Coordinates of C-alpha atoms in Angstrom, one line a residue:
X1 CA 71.8 180.6 61.0
X2 CA 68.7 179.0 58.9
X3 CA 67.1 176.6 60.6
X4 CA 64.3 173.6 58.8
X5 CA 60.9 173.6 60.9
X6 CA 59.7 171.1 60.1
X7 CA 56.3 172.5 57.3
X8 CA 54.3 169.9 55.4
X9 CA 52.7 172.6 53.4
X10 CA 54.0 176.3 52.0
X11 CA 51.7 179.4 53.2
X12 CA 49.5 180.6 50.8
X13 CA 50.8 183.8 50.6
X14 CA 54.0 182.0 49.2
X15 CA 55.2 180.9 46.2
X16 CA 53.2 177.8 45.5
X17 CA 56.1 176.3 43.1
X18 CA 58.8 176.1 46.0
X19 CA 60.0 172.8 47.1
X20 CA 59.6 171.6 50.2
X21 CA 60.9 168.5 52.1
X22 CA 57.9 165.7 52.2
X23 CA 57.7 162.2 53.9
X24 CA 56.8 159.3 52.1
X25 CA 55.2 156.0 53.0
X26 CA 58.2 154.3 54.1
X27 CA 59.9 157.7 55.9
X28 CA 56.7 158.2 57.8
X29 CA 56.8 154.4 58.8
X30 CA 59.9 154.4 60.1
X31 CA 59.5 158.1 61.8
X32 CA 56.3 155.9 63.9
X33 CA 58.6 153.0 64.8
X34 CA 61.4 155.5 66.1
X35 CA 59.1 157.2 68.4
X36 CA 58.1 153.7 69.5
X37 CA 61.5 152.7 70.4
X38 CA 62.4 156.4 71.4
X39 CA 59.7 155.9 74.8
X40 CA 59.9 152.3 74.5
X41 CA 63.3 153.2 76.7
X42 CA 61.4 155.2 79.8
X43 CA 60.5 151.3 81.0
X44 CA 63.6 151.1 82.4
X45 CA 66.8 153.3 83.7
X46 CA 69.0 151.0 81.4
X47 CA 69.6 155.0 78.7
X48 CA 68.3 155.2 74.9
X49 CA 70.2 152.9 73.4
X50 CA 67.4 150.6 71.9
X51 CA 66.7 154.7 69.9
X52 CA 70.7 154.6 69.7
X53 CA 70.9 152.3 67.8
X54 CA 67.3 152.5 65.3
X55 CA 68.6 156.1 64.9
X56 CA 72.6 155.2 63.4
X57 CA 70.6 152.4 61.3
X58 CA 67.5 154.5 60.0
X59 CA 69.6 158.2 59.7
X60 CA 73.1 156.2 58.5
X61 CA 74.5 157.9 61.7
X62 CA 78.3 157.5 63.2
X63 CA 78.7 158.1 66.5
X64 CA 76.9 160.8 68.9
X65 CA 74.5 160.7 72.4
X66 CA 72.5 162.7 74.5
X67 CA 75.2 164.7 76.6
X68 CA 74.2 167.3 79.7
X69 CA 77.0 170.3 79.2
X70 CA 77.5 172.8 81.7
X71 CA 77.2 175.8 80.1
X72 CA 80.0 178.6 81.5
X73 CA 82.5 176.6 80.8
X74 CA 81.4 174.0 78.9
X75 CA 81.8 170.8 79.9
X76 CA 80.4 167.9 79.9
X77 CA 78.6 166.3 83.3
X78 CA 76.3 162.6 82.0
X79 CA 75.5 161.5 79.4
X80 CA 74.6 158.6 76.6
X81 CA 76.5 157.8 73.8
X82 CA 76.3 155.6 70.7
X83 CA 79.7 154.6 68.4
X84 CA 82.4 155.8 70.1
X85 CA 85.5 153.6 71.1
X86 CA 85.6 152.1 74.6
X87 CA 86.3 154.6 77.1
X88 CA 84.9 158.1 74.9
X89 CA 82.9 159.5 78.1
X90 CA 86.0 159.5 80.6
X91 CA 88.4 161.5 78.2
X92 CA 85.5 163.5 76.5
X93 CA 84.8 164.0 80.4
X94 CA 88.3 164.5 81.6
X95 CA 89.9 166.7 78.8
X96 CA 89.3 170.3 77.1
X97 CA 87.4 169.4 73.9
X98 CA 84.0 170.3 75.3
X99 CA 84.7 174.1 75.2
X100 CA 86.3 173.3 71.8
X101 CA 83.8 171.2 70.1
X102 CA 82.9 173.4 67.7
X103 CA 79.5 171.1 67.0
X104 CA 78.2 171.4 71.0
X105 CA 79.1 175.2 70.8
X106 CA 77.0 175.3 67.5
X107 CA 73.6 173.6 69.1
X108 CA 73.8 174.9 72.4
X109 CA 73.1 178.3 70.6
X110 CA 70.3 176.7 68.0
X111 CA 66.6 177.7 70.3
X112 CA 65.6 173.8 71.8
X113 CA 63.8 171.7 69.9
X114 CA 65.4 172.5 66.6
X115 CA 67.4 170.7 64.3
X116 CA 70.3 171.7 62.3
X117 CA 73.7 170.2 60.4
X118 CA 76.7 172.1 59.6
X119 CA 76.4 171.5 55.3
X120 CA 72.5 171.6 55.3
X121 CA 73.1 169.1 51.8
X122 CA 75.1 171.2 50.0
X123 CA 77.2 167.9 48.3
X124 CA 79.9 170.4 47.4
X125 CA 81.4 171.2 50.8
X126 CA 82.6 168.7 52.9
X127 CA 82.7 169.5 56.9
X128 CA 85.9 169.6 56.9
X129 CA 86.5 172.8 55.0
X130 CA 84.2 173.9 58.2
X131 CA 85.8 172.7 61.5
X132 CA 89.1 174.5 62.8
X133 CA 92.5 172.2 63.0
X134 CA 91.6 170.6 66.4
X135 CA 88.3 169.3 65.4
X136 CA 89.8 168.9 62.1
X137 CA 91.4 166.2 62.4
X138 CA 88.9 164.4 64.9
X139 CA 87.0 164.4 61.5
X140 CA 89.1 163.3 59.6
X141 CA 90.5 160.4 61.8
X142 CA 86.4 159.1 62.0
X143 CA 86.0 159.9 58.2
X144 CA 83.2 162.1 59.3
X145 CA 81.1 163.6 56.6
X146 CA 78.7 165.7 58.3
X147 CA 77.0 166.2 61.8
X148 CA 73.8 167.3 63.1
X149 CA 71.9 168.4 66.0
X150 CA 69.8 170.3 68.2
X151 CA 69.6 171.6 72.2
X152 CA 67.3 169.5 73.6
X153 CA 66.7 171.8 76.9
X154 CA 67.7 174.4 79.1
X155 CA 67.9 174.1 82.5
X156 CA 69.3 175.1 85.7
X157 CA 72.6 175.8 83.9
X158 CA 73.0 172.8 82.2
X159 CA 72.7 172.7 78.4
X160 CA 71.3 168.5 76.9
X161 CA 72.3 168.5 73.5
X162 CA 71.6 165.5 71.0
X163 CA 73.9 165.3 68.5
X164 CA 74.4 162.7 65.7
X165 CA 78.0 162.6 63.2
X166 CA 77.7 160.9 59.9
X167 CA 80.2 159.2 58.0
X168 CA 81.8 161.0 54.5
X169 CA 80.8 157.4 52.6
X170 CA 76.9 158.0 53.1
X171 CA 77.2 162.3 52.5
X172 CA 75.2 165.6 54.0
X173 CA 72.3 164.7 56.1
X174 CA 69.7 165.6 53.2
X175 CA 67.1 168.3 53.9
X176 CA 63.8 165.1 54.2
X177 CA 66.2 163.8 56.6
X178 CA 66.7 167.0 58.8
X179 CA 62.7 167.0 58.6
X180 CA 62.1 163.5 59.9
X181 CA 64.8 164.4 63.1
X182 CA 63.2 167.4 63.3
X183 CA 59.8 165.9 63.7
X184 CA 61.5 163.4 66.6
X185 CA 62.4 166.6 68.1
X186 CA 59.7 167.3 70.8
X187 CA 60.0 164.2 71.5
X188 CA 63.3 163.7 72.1
X189 CA 63.1 166.6 74.8
X190 CA 60.1 165.1 76.5
X191 CA 61.5 161.6 76.7
X192 CA 65.5 163.1 78.2
X193 CA 62.6 165.5 80.7
X194 CA 61.1 162.3 81.6
X195 CA 63.4 159.9 82.1
X196 CA 65.6 162.8 84.3
X197 CA 62.8 163.4 86.4
X198 CA 61.4 159.2 86.2
X199 CA 65.3 158.1 87.6
X200 CA 67.6 160.5 88.0
X201 CA 65.7 163.3 91.2
X202 CA 66.8 161.3 94.4
X203 CA 66.3 164.7 96.0
X204 CA 63.4 163.5 98.7
X205 CA 64.6 160.2 99.5
X206 CA 64.4 160.5 103.1
X207 CA 65.3 156.7 103.4
X208 CA 69.2 157.6 102.2
X209 CA 69.0 161.0 104.2
X210 CA 68.5 158.2 107.6
X211 CA 70.1 156.0 106.7
X212 CA 73.8 158.0 106.6
X213 CA 73.2 159.9 108.8
X214 CA 73.2 156.9 110.5
X215 CA 76.9 156.7 109.8
X216 CA 79.2 159.1 111.9
X217 CA 81.6 159.5 109.1
X218 CA 80.9 162.1 106.8
X219 CA 79.3 161.2 103.5
X220 CA 77.5 161.9 100.4
X221 CA 76.2 160.3 97.3
X222 CA 75.5 162.1 93.9
X223 CA 73.0 160.7 91.6
X224 CA 73.1 160.0 88.1
X225 CA 73.5 164.1 87.2
X226 CA 76.4 164.8 89.5
X227 CA 74.0 166.4 92.2
X228 CA 74.0 165.8 95.6
X229 CA 71.0 163.7 96.1
X230 CA 72.0 163.9 100.7
X231 CA 74.9 164.7 102.3
X232 CA 74.9 163.2 106.1
X233 CA 75.0 165.6 109.0
X234 CA 79.2 165.0 109.4
X235 CA 79.8 165.6 106.2
X236 CA 78.0 169.3 106.2
X237 CA 79.7 170.0 109.6
X238 CA 82.4 169.0 108.2
X239 CA 82.4 171.3 104.7
X240 CA 81.7 173.9 106.7
X241 CA 84.5 173.6 108.9
X242 CA 87.2 173.6 106.5
X243 CA 86.1 176.4 104.5
X244 CA 86.9 175.4 101.1
X245 CA 84.3 173.2 100.0
X246 CA 80.8 174.3 99.3
X247 CA 77.0 173.2 98.4
X248 CA 76.4 175.1 95.8
X249 CA 72.4 176.5 94.8
X250 CA 72.9 173.7 92.2
X251 CA 73.1 171.3 94.4
X252 CA 76.4 170.4 93.1
X253 CA 79.5 170.4 95.1
X254 CA 82.2 173.3 94.7
X255 CA 85.5 174.9 95.6
X256 CA 86.2 178.2 95.8
X257 CA 89.0 177.2 93.6
X258 CA 87.7 176.9 89.9
X259 CA 90.4 174.6 89.6
X260 CA 89.7 172.3 92.0
X261 CA 86.1 172.3 91.1
X262 CA 86.6 171.6 87.4
X263 CA 88.8 169.0 89.0
X264 CA 85.8 167.5 91.8
X265 CA 83.3 167.6 88.5
X266 CA 85.7 165.6 86.0
X267 CA 86.3 162.9 89.0
X268 CA 82.1 162.8 89.7
X269 CA 80.5 162.7 86.6
X270 CA 84.0 159.9 85.6
X271 CA 82.3 157.7 88.1
X272 CA 78.9 158.2 87.0
X273 CA 79.4 156.7 83.6
X274 CA 81.7 153.1 85.6
X275 CA 78.2 152.9 87.5
X276 CA 76.5 152.8 84.0
X277 CA 78.8 150.1 83.3
X278 CA 79.0 148.3 86.4
X279 CA 82.4 149.8 86.5
X280 CA 83.1 149.9 90.3
X281 CA 86.7 151.2 90.9
X282 CA 87.3 154.4 93.4
X283 CA 89.6 157.4 92.8
X284 CA 90.2 160.2 95.4
X285 CA 90.5 163.4 95.4
X286 CA 93.0 165.6 98.0
X287 CA 92.3 168.9 98.9
X288 CA 94.5 171.1 100.9
X289 CA 93.9 173.8 103.0
X290 CA 97.0 175.4 104.9
X291 CA 97.9 172.0 106.9
X292 CA 94.9 169.8 107.4
X293 CA 94.7 167.4 104.1
X294 CA 90.8 166.3 102.7
X295 CA 90.8 163.3 101.6
X296 CA 87.3 162.4 98.9
X297 CA 87.0 159.0 98.0
X298 CA 84.1 158.7 95.2
X299 CA 82.4 155.0 94.4
X300 CA 80.6 154.7 91.3
X301 CA 77.0 152.5 92.9
X302 CA 75.2 149.9 91.2
X303 CA 72.2 149.1 93.5
X304 CA 69.8 146.7 93.5
X305 CA 67.6 148.8 91.7
X306 CA 69.3 150.6 88.6
X307 CA 67.6 154.1 89.0
X308 CA 69.2 154.2 92.0
X309 CA 72.8 154.4 90.3
X310 CA 75.2 157.3 91.3
X311 CA 78.5 158.0 93.2
X312 CA 78.8 157.1 96.9
X313 CA 82.0 160.5 98.7
X314 CA 83.6 159.9 101.5
X315 CA 85.5 162.4 103.4
X316 CA 88.8 161.8 105.1
X317 CA 90.3 165.1 107.6
X318 CA 94.2 165.1 108.3
X319 CA 96.6 167.1 109.8
X320 CA 99.6 167.1 107.2
X321 CA 101.8 167.6 110.5
X322 CA 100.8 165.1 113.0
X323 CA 103.2 161.7 112.3
X324 CA 101.6 158.9 110.2
X325 CA 101.8 155.8 112.6
X326 CA 104.4 154.1 110.1
X327 CA 103.9 150.7 112.6
X328 CA 100.2 150.5 111.1
X329 CA 100.3 151.1 107.8
X330 CA 103.6 148.0 107.4
X331 CA 101.0 145.7 109.7
X332 CA 97.8 146.2 106.8
X333 CA 99.7 146.9 104.1
X334 CA 102.8 144.0 104.7
X335 CA 105.1 146.4 103.7
X336 CA 108.9 147.3 104.7
X337 CA 109.7 150.9 106.5
X338 CA 110.9 152.7 103.3
X339 CA 107.5 151.4 101.4
X340 CA 105.2 152.3 104.6
X341 CA 107.5 155.8 104.8
X342 CA 106.2 156.2 100.7
X343 CA 102.8 154.9 101.8
X344 CA 102.1 157.4 104.0
X345 CA 102.4 160.4 101.9
X346 CA 100.7 159.0 98.9
X347 CA 97.7 159.6 101.3
X348 CA 98.8 163.3 101.8
X349 CA 98.1 163.1 98.4
X350 CA 101.1 164.0 97.3
X351 CA 102.9 162.7 93.3
X352 CA 105.9 160.5 93.1
X353 CA 107.7 163.8 92.0
X354 CA 106.7 165.4 95.0
X355 CA 107.5 162.3 97.2
X356 CA 110.6 162.4 95.6
X357 CA 111.4 165.9 96.8
X358 CA 110.5 165.5 99.6
X359 CA 112.4 161.8 100.5
X360 CA 115.4 163.1 98.8
X361 CA 115.5 160.0 96.6
X362 CA 114.8 159.2 93.4
X363 CA 111.1 159.1 90.8
X364 CA 111.8 155.7 89.9
X365 CA 112.7 154.4 93.5
X366 CA 109.5 155.7 94.7
X367 CA 107.8 154.2 91.5
X368 CA 109.3 150.7 92.7
X369 CA 107.9 151.5 96.1
X370 CA 104.3 152.1 94.8
X371 CA 104.8 149.0 92.2
X372 CA 105.8 147.1 95.2
X373 CA 102.6 147.9 97.7
X374 CA 100.2 147.7 94.6
X375 CA 101.3 143.9 93.6
X376 CA 101.4 142.9 98.2
X377 CA 97.9 144.6 98.4
X378 CA 96.4 143.1 95.2
X379 CA 95.9 146.3 93.3
X380 CA 95.9 146.6 89.8
X381 CA 95.2 150.6 90.1
X382 CA 97.1 153.3 92.4
X383 CA 93.8 155.0 93.2
X384 CA 92.4 151.5 94.6
X385 CA 96.1 151.1 96.8
X386 CA 95.5 155.1 97.5
X387 CA 91.7 154.7 99.0
X388 CA 91.8 151.6 100.5
X389 CA 94.8 153.4 102.4
X390 CA 92.8 156.2 103.5
X391 CA 89.9 154.7 104.5
X392 CA 91.9 151.9 106.7
X393 CA 93.9 155.0 108.1
X394 CA 90.6 157.5 108.6

């Protein structure tokens, strides 16, 4: 793969007539402005939106961002984006698309700090000639004309990628534009590394550890990279007891079941995106281990100091063979005996279909009971209702 490097003059042994990209006064001024804007983003942890806006305007970029992606499998775990529709990050995290994203796959294979584009200035082709069917469908839908990107850094099993797609109306990225991007590359690497160090490294937060250990219930806090900032003693003891979950060397939560590990990471990453947006919706995951049920309630943290945003995980252990306290459910959630019976199975992590099979009633009836529970208790989402029931009975 040929990579454009920021060379200003040919080597003395090379043919002096070879055309090389160069920067004029306006381009140099714009480059300096981009660098200044990039480093100003380090004044707080709001992310890189000011830089994205300047980059988008200067390079006529359509959409893109800085994405933290695990290596195997290729999954997004955190990031900042621009130009995508509302909810894109959540959808992208919880889909298989990163594993099949040809741009991501291309950029993670580059040497660090070196931009490349799909077309490399070739106006005789379009990016649709290069992409596979699935990526081509996305590119056609948004009118993509080219894509440029680089591998920012590769560390601890995570690749950080910068990418910027461009609308077809502006043609492919030119050699001059790729030269400017390559001049920006080391600055992007520095800014991302400093941002992660300044705002998202909480491993030495002793105050947080002390605070969590004052609580008897099992609690864990994840930082904005999806790593465990702290887990109190009760949480560590519960993980040891269940044997199905553990804290890996990468300081992330893992399961012996790879599918469950992926589900956990996707849910945590989604909550991290929500924390950046100030959305506080709680979601609950269930881990089954024989007759034991472990419920994990994940809540985005939006702290007074924004650099402490992250995710709080509350862990609850249940014995599915013990009869649920239906009377307590009726009292707490203002429901009928039939609705309480359905609520008790929701707490065990059963789906509407599984509940219908267990209760020998129709799925429609189960869903109606759930709607009644939502309406009576003022919840819009089933995930919020389930989280509250788990907390109430845990």
